[in-house]
mmCIF file of the C-alpha atoms, coordinates in Angstrom:
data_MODEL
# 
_entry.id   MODEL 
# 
loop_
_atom_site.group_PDB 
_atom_site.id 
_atom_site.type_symbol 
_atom_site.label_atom_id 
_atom_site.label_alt_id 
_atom_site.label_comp_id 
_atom_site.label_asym_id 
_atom_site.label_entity_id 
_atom_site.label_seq_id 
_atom_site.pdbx_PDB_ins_code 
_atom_site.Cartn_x 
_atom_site.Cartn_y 
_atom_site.Cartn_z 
_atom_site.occupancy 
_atom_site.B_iso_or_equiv 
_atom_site.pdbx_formal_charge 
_atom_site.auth_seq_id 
_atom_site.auth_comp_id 
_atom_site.auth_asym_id 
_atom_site.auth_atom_id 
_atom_site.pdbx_PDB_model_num 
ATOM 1   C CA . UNK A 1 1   ? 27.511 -158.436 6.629  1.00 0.00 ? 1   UNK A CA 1 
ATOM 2   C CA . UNK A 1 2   ? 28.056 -156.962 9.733  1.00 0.00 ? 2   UNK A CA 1 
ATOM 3   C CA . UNK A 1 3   ? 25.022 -157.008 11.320 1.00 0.00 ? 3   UNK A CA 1 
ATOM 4   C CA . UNK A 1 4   ? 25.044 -160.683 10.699 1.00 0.00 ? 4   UNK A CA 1 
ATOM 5   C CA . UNK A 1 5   ? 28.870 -160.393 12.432 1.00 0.00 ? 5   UNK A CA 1 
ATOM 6   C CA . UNK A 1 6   ? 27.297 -157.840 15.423 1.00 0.00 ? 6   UNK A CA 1 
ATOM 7   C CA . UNK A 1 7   ? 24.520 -160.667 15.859 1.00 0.00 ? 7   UNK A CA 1 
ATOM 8   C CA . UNK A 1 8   ? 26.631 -164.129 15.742 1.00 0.00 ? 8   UNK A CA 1 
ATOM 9   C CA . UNK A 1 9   ? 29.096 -162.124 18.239 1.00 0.00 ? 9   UNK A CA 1 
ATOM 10  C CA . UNK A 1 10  ? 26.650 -161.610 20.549 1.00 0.00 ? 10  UNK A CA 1 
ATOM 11  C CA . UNK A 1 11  ? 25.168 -165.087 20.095 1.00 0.00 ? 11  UNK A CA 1 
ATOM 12  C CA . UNK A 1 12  ? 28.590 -166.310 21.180 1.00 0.00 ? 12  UNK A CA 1 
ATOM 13  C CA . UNK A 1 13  ? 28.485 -163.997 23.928 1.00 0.00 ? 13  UNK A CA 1 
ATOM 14  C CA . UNK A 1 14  ? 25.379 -165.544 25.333 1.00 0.00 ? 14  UNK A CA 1 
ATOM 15  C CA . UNK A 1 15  ? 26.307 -169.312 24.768 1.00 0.00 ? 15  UNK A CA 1 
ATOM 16  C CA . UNK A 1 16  ? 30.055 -168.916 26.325 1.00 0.00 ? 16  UNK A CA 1 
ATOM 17  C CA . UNK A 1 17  ? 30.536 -167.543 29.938 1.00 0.00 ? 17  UNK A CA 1 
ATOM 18  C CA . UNK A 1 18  ? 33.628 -165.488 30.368 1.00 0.00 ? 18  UNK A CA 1 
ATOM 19  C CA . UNK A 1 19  ? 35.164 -164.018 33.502 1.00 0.00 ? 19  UNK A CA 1 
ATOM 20  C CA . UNK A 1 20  ? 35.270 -160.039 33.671 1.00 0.00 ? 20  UNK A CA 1 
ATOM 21  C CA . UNK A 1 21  ? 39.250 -160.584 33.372 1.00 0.00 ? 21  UNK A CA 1 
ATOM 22  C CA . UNK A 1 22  ? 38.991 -162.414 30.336 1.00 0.00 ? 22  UNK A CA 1 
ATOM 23  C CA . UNK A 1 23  ? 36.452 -159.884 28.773 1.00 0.00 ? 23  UNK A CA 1 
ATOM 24  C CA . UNK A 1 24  ? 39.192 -156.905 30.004 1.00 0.00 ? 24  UNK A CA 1 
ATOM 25  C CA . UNK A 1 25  ? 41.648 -159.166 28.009 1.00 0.00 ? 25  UNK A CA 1 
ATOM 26  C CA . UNK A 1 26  ? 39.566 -159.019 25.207 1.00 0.00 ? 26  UNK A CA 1 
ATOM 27  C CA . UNK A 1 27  ? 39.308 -155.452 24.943 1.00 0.00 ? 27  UNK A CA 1 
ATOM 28  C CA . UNK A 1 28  ? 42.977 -154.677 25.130 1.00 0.00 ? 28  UNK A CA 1 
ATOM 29  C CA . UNK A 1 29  ? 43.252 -155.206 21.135 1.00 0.00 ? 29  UNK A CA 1 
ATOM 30  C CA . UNK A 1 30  ? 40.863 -152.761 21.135 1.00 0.00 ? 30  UNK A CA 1 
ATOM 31  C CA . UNK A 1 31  ? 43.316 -149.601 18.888 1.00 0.00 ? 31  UNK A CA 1 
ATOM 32  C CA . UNK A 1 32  ? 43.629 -146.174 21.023 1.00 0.00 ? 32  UNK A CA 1 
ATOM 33  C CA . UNK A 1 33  ? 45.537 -143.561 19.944 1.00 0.00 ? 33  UNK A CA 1 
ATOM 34  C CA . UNK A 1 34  ? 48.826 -142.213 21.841 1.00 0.00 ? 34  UNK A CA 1 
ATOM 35  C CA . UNK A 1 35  ? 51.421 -139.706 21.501 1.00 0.00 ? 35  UNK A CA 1 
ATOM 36  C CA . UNK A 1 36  ? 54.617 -141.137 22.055 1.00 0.00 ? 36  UNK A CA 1 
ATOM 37  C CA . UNK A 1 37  ? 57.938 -138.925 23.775 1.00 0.00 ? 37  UNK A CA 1 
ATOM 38  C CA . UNK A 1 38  ? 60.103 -141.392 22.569 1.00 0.00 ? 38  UNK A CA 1 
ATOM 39  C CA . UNK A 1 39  ? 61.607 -142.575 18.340 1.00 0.00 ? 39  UNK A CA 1 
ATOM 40  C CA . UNK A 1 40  ? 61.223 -145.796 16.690 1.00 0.00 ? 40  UNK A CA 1 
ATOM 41  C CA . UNK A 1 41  ? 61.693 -145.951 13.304 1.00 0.00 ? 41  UNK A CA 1 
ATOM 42  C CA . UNK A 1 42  ? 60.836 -149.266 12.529 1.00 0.00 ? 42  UNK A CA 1 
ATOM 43  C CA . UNK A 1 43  ? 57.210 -150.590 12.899 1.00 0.00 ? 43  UNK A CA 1 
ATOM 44  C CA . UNK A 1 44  ? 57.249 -152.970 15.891 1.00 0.00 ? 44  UNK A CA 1 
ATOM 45  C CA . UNK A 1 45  ? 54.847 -156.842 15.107 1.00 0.00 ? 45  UNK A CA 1 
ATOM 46  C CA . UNK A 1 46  ? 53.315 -158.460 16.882 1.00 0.00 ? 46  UNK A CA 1 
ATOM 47  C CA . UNK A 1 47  ? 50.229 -161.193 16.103 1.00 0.00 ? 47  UNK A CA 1 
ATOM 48  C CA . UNK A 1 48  ? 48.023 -159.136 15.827 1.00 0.00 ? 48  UNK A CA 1 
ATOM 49  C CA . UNK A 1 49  ? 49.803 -156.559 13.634 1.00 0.00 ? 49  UNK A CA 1 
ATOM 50  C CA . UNK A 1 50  ? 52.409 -153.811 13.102 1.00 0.00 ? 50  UNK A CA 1 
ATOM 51  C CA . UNK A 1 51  ? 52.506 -150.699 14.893 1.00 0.00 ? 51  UNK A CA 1 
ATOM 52  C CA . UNK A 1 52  ? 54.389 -147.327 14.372 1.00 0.00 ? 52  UNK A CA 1 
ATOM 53  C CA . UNK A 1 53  ? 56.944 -146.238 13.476 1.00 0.00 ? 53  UNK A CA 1 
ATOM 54  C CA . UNK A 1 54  ? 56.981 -143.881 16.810 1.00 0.00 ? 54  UNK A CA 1 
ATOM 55  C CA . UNK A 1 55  ? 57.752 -140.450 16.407 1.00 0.00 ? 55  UNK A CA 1 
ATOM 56  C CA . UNK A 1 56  ? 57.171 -137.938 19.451 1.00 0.00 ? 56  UNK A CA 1 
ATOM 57  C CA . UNK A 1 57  ? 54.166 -135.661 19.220 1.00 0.00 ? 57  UNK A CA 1 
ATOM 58  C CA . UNK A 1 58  ? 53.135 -137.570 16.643 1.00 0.00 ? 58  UNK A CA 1 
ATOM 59  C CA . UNK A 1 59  ? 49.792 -139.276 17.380 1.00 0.00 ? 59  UNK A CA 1 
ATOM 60  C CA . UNK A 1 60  ? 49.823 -143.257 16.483 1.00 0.00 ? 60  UNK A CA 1 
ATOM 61  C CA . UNK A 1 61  ? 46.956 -145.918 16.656 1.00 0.00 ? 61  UNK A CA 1 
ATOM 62  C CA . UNK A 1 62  ? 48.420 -149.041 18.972 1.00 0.00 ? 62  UNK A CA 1 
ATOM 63  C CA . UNK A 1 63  ? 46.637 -151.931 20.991 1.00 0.00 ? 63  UNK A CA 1 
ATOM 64  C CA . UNK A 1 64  ? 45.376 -150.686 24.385 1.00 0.00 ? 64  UNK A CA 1 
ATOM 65  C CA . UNK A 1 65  ? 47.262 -153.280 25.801 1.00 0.00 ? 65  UNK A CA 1 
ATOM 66  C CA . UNK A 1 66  ? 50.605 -151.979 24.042 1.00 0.00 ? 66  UNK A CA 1 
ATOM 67  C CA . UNK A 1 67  ? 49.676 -147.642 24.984 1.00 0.00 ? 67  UNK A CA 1 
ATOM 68  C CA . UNK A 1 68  ? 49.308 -149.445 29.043 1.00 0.00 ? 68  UNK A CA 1 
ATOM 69  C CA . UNK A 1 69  ? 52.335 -150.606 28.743 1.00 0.00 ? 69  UNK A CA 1 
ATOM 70  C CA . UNK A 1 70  ? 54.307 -147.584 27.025 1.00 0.00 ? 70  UNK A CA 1 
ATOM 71  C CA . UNK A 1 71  ? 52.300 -145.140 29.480 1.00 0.00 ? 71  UNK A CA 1 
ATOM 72  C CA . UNK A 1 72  ? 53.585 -147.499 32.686 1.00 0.00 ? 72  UNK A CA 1 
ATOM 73  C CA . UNK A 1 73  ? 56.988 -146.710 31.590 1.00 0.00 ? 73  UNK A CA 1 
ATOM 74  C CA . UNK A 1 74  ? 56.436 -143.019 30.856 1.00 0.00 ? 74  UNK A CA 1 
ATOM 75  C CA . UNK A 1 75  ? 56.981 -143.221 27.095 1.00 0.00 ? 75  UNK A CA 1 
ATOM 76  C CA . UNK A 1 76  ? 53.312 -141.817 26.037 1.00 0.00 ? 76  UNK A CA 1 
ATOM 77  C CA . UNK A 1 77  ? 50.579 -139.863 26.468 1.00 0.00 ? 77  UNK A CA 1 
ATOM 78  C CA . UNK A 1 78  ? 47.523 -141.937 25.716 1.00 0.00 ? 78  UNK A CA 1 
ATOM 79  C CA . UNK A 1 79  ? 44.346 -140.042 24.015 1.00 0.00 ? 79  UNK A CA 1 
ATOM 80  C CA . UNK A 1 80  ? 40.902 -140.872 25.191 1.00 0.00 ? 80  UNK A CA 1 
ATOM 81  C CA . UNK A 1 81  ? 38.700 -141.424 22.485 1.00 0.00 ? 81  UNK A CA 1 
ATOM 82  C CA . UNK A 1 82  ? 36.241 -139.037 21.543 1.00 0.00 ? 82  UNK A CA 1 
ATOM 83  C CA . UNK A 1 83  ? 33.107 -140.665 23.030 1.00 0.00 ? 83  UNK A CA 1 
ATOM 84  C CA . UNK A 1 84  ? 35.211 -140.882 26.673 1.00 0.00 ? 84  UNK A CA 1 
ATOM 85  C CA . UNK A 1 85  ? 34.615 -137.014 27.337 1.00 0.00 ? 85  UNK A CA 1 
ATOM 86  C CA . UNK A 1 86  ? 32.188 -134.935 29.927 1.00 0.00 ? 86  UNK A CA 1 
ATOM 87  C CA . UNK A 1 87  ? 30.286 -133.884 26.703 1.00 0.00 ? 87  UNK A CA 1 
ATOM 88  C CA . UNK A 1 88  ? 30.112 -137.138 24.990 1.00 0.00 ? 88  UNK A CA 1 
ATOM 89  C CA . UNK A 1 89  ? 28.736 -138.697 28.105 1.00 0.00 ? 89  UNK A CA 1 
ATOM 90  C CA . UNK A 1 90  ? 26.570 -136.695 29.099 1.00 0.00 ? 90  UNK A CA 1 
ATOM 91  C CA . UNK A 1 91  ? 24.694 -136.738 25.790 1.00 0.00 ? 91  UNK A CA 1 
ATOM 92  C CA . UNK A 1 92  ? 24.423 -140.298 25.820 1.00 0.00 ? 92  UNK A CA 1 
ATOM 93  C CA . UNK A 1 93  ? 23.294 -140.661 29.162 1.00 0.00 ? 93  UNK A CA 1 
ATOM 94  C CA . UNK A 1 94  ? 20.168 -138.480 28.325 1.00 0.00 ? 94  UNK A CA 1 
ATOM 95  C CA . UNK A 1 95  ? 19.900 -140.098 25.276 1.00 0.00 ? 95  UNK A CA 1 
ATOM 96  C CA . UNK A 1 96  ? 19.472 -143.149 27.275 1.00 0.00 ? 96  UNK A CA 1 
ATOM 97  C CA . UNK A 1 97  ? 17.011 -142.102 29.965 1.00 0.00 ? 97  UNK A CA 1 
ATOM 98  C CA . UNK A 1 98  ? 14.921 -140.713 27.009 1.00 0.00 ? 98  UNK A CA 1 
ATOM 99  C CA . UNK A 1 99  ? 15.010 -143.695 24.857 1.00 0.00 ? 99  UNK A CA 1 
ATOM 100 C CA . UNK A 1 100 ? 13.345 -146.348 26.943 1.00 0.00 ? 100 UNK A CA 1 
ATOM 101 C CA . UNK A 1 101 ? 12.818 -149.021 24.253 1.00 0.00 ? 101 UNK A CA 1 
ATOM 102 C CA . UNK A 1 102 ? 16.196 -148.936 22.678 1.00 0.00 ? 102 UNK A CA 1 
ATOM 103 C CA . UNK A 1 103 ? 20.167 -148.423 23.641 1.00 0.00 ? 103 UNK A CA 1 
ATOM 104 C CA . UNK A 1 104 ? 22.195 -145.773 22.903 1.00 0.00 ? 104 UNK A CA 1 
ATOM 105 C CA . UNK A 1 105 ? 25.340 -146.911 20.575 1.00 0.00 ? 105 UNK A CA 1 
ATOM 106 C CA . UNK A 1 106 ? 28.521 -147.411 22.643 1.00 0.00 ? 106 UNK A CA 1 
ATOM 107 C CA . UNK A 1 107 ? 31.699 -149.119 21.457 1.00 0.00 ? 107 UNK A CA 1 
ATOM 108 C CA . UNK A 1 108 ? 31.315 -153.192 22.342 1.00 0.00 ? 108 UNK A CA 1 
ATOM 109 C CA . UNK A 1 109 ? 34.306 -152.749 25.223 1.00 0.00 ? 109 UNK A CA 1 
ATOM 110 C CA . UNK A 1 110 ? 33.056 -149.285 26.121 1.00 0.00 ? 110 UNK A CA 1 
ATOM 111 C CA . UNK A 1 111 ? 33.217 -150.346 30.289 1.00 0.00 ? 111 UNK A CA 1 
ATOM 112 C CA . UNK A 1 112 ? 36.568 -152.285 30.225 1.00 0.00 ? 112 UNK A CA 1 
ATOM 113 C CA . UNK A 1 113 ? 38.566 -149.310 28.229 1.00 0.00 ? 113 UNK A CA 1 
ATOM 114 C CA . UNK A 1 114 ? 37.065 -146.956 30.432 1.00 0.00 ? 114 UNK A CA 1 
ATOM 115 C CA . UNK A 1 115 ? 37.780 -148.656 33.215 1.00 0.00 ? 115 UNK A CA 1 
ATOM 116 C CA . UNK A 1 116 ? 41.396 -149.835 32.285 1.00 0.00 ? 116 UNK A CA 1 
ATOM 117 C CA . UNK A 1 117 ? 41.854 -145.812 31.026 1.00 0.00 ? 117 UNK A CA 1 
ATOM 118 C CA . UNK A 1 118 ? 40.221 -144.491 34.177 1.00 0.00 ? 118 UNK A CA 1 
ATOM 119 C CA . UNK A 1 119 ? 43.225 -146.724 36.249 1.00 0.00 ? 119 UNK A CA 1 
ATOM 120 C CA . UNK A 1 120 ? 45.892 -146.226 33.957 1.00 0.00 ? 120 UNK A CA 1 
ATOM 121 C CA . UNK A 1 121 ? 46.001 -142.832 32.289 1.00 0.00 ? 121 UNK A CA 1 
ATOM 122 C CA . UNK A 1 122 ? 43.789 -140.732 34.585 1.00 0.00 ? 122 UNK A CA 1 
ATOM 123 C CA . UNK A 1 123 ? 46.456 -138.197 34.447 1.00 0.00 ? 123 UNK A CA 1 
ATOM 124 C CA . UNK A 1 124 ? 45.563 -138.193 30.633 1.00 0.00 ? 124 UNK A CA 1 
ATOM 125 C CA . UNK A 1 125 ? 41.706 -137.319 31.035 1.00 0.00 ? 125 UNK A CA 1 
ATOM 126 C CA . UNK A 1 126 ? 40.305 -134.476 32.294 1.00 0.00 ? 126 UNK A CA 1 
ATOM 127 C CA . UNK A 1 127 ? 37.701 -134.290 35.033 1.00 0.00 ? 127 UNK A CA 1 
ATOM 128 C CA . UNK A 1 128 ? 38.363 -138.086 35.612 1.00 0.00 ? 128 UNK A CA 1 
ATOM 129 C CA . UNK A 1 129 ? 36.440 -138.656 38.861 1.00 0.00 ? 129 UNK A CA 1 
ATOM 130 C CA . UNK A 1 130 ? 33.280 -136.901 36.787 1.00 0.00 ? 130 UNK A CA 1 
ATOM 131 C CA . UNK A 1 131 ? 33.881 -139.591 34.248 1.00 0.00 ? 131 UNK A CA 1 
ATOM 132 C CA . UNK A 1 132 ? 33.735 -142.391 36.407 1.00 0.00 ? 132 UNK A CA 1 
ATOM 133 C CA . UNK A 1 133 ? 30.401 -140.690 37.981 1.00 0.00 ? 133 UNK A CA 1 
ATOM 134 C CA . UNK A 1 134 ? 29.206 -140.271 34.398 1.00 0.00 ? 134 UNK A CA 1 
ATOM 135 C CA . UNK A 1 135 ? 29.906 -143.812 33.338 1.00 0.00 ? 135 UNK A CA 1 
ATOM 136 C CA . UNK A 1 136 ? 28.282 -145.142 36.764 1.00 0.00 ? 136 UNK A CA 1 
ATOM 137 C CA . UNK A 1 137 ? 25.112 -144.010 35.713 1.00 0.00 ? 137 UNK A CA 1 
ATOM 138 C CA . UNK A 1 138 ? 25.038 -144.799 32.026 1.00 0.00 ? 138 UNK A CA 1 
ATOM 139 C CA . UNK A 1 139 ? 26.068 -148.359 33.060 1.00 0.00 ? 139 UNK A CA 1 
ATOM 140 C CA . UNK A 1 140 ? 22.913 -147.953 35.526 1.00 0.00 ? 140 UNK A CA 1 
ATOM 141 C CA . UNK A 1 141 ? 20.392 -147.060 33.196 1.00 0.00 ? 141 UNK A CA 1 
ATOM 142 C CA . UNK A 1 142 ? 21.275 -149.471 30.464 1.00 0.00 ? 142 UNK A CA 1 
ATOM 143 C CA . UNK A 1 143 ? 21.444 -152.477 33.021 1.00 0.00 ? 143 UNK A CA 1 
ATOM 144 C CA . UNK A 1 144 ? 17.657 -151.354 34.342 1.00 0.00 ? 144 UNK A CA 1 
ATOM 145 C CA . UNK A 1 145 ? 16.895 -151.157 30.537 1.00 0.00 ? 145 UNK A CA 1 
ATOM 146 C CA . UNK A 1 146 ? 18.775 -154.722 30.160 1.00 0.00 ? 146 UNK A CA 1 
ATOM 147 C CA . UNK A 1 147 ? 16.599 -156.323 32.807 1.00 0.00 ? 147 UNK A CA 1 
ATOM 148 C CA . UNK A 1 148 ? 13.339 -155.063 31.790 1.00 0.00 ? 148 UNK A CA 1 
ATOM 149 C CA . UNK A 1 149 ? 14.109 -156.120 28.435 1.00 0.00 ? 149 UNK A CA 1 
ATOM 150 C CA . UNK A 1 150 ? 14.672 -159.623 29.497 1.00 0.00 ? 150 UNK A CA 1 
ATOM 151 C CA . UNK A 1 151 ? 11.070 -159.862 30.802 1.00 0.00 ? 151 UNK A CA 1 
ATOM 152 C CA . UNK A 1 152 ? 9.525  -159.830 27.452 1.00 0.00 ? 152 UNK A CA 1 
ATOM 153 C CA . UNK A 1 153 ? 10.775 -163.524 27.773 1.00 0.00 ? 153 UNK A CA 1 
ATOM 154 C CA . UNK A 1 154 ? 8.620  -164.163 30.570 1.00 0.00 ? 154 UNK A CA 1 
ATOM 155 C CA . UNK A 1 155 ? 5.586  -163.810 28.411 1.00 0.00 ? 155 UNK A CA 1 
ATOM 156 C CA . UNK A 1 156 ? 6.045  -166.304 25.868 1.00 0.00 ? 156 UNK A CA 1 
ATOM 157 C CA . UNK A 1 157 ? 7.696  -164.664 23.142 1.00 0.00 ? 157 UNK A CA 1 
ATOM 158 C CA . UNK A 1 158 ? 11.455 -165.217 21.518 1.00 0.00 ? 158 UNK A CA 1 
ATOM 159 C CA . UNK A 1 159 ? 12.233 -161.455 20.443 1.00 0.00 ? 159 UNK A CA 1 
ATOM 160 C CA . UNK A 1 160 ? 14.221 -159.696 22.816 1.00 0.00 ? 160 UNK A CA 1 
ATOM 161 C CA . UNK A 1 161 ? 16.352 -156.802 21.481 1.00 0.00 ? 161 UNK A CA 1 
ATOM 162 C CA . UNK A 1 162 ? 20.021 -156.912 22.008 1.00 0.00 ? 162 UNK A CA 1 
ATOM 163 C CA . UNK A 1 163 ? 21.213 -154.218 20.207 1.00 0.00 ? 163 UNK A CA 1 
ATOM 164 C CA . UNK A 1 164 ? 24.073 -152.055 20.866 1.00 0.00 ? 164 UNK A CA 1 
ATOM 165 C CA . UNK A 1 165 ? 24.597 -154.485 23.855 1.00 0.00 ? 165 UNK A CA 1 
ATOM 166 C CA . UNK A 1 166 ? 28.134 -154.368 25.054 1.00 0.00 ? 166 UNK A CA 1 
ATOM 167 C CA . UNK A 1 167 ? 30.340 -157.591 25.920 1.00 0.00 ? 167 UNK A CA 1 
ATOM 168 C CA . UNK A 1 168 ? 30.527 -157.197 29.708 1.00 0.00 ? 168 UNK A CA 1 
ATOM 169 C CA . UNK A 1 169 ? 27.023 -156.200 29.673 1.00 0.00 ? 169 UNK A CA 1 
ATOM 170 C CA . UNK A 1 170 ? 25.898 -159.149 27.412 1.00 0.00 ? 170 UNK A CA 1 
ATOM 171 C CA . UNK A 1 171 ? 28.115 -161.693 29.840 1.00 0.00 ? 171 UNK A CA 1 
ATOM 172 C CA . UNK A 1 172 ? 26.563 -160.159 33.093 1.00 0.00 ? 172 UNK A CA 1 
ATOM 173 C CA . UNK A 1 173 ? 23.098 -161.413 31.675 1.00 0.00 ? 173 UNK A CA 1 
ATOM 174 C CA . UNK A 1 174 ? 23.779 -164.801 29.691 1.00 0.00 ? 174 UNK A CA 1 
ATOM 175 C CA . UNK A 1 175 ? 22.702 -167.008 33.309 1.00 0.00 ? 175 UNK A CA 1 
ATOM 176 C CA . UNK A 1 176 ? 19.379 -165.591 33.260 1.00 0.00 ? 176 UNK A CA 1 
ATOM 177 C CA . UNK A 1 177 ? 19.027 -165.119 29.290 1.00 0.00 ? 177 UNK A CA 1 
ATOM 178 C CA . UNK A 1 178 ? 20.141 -168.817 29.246 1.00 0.00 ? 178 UNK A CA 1 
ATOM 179 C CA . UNK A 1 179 ? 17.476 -169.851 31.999 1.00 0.00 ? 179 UNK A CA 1 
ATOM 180 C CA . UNK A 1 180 ? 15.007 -167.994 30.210 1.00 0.00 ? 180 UNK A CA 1 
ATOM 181 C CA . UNK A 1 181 ? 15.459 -169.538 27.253 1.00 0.00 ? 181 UNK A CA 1 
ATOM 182 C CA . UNK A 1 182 ? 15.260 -172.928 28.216 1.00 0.00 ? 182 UNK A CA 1 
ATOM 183 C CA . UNK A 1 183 ? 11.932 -171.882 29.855 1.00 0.00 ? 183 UNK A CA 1 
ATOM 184 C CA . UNK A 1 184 ? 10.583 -170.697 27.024 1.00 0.00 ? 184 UNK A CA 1 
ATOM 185 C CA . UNK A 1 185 ? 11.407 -173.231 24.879 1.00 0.00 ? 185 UNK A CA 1 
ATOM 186 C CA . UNK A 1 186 ? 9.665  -175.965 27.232 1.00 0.00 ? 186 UNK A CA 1 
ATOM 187 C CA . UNK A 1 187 ? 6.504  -174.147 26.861 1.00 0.00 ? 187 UNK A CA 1 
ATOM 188 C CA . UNK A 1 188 ? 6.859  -174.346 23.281 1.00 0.00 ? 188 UNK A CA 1 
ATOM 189 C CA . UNK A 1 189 ? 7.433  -177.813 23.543 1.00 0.00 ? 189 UNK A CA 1 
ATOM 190 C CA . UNK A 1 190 ? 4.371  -178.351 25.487 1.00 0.00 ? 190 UNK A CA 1 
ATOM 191 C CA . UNK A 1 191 ? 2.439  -176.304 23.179 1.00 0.00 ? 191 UNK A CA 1 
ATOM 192 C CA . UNK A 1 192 ? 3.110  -177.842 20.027 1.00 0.00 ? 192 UNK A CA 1 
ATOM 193 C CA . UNK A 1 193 ? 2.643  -181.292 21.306 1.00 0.00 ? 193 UNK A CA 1 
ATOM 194 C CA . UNK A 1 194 ? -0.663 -180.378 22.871 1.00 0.00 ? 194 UNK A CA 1 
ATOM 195 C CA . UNK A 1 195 ? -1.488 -178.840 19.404 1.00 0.00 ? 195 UNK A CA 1 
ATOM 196 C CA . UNK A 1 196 ? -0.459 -182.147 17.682 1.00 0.00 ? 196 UNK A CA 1 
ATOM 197 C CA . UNK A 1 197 ? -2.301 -183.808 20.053 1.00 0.00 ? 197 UNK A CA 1 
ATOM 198 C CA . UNK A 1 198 ? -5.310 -181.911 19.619 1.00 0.00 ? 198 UNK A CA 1 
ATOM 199 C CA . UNK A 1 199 ? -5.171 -182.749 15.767 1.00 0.00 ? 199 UNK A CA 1 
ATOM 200 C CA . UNK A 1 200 ? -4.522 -186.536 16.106 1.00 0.00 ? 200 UNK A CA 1 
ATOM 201 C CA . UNK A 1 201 ? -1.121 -185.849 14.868 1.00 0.00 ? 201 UNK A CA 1 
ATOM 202 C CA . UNK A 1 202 ? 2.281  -187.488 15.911 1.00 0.00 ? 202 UNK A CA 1 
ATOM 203 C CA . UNK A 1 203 ? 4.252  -186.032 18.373 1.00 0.00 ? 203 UNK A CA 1 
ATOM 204 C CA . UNK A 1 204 ? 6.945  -183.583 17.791 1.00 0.00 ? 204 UNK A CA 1 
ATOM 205 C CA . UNK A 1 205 ? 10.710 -185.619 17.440 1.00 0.00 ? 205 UNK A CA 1 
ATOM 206 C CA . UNK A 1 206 ? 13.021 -184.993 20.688 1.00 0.00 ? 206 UNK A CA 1 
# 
């Protein structure tokens, strides 16, 4: 199902180390809607998929990767999506300052389409300094939430909550989640065999 999907993505998240440009690439087959100025009646493939036809004024969901490009070149207007606004920000970032045990719900490449948006299609987004401010401190909250999560490990316990983790987020912890866990797992280790021990049992297999 797909919290099963949600989970094993982040799993492979943790286990794999990625570069922040590899992430970015990632998130360019994230869909975003554009308006094109320009006509194509045919639908255009690619690997991934088709897209259009392209009709102008006539709003039409493409790759991020594939509005970039058309937006370099002055053939679209590119539409933020809904949760990339003043309004929708600044409800989630006192959503997240009130909710101290749990993250607000972003989209998985929330900071590298804002980010790629913010240097791209500024021109597209109103109040686009604002939005950077506004995304600054969500991304400042959540990683102080992130962190403090994380020390649950240090006292001996293997439930940490990941959810509504984003990718760059989840990669920006993985050496210290992956440190952690190692940790913890040696004490377990230790424990059971001293348990077995204890109880004239054999020890645990390697």
């Amino acid at each position: 199902n797909a919290e099963y999907m949600g989970g094993a993505k982040k799993m492979s998240m943790l286990s794999t180390s990625f570069t922040p440009n590899e992430i970015e690439f990632m998130a360019e087959d994230e869909l975003i809607s554009i308006v094109p100025n320009f006509t194509q009646h045919d639908k255009i493939s690619f690997i991934r998929g088709e897209f259009g036809p392209f009709r102008p004024s006539m709003p039409v969901d493409v790759p991020l990767w594939l509005a970039i490009y058309l937006k370099k070149r002055h053939k679209c207007q590119i539409k933020p999506p809904n949760w990339l606004s003043l309004e929708e920000l600044t409800e989630r970032v006192d959503l997240e300052k009130r909710n101290v045990d749990r993250f607000v719900e972003m989209p998985y490449h929330y900071m590298e389409i804002a980010s790629l948006l913010l240097n791209h299609a500024s021109d597209d987004m109103p109040s686009a300094s604002r939005l950077r401010t506004m995304l600054e401190d969500l991304q400042n909250i959540r990683r102080s939430k992130i962190m403090n999560g994380l020390k649950v490990l240090e006292g001996n316990t293997s439930s940490v909550k990941l959810n509504n983790i984003s990718a760059m987020e989840i990669n920006s912890i993985r050496p210290f989640f992956a440190e952690a866990l190692d940790t913890f797992y040696a004490l377990a280790k230790d424990e059971k065999e001293g348990s077995n021990a204890a109880a004239g049992g054999p020890p645990s297999r390697h």
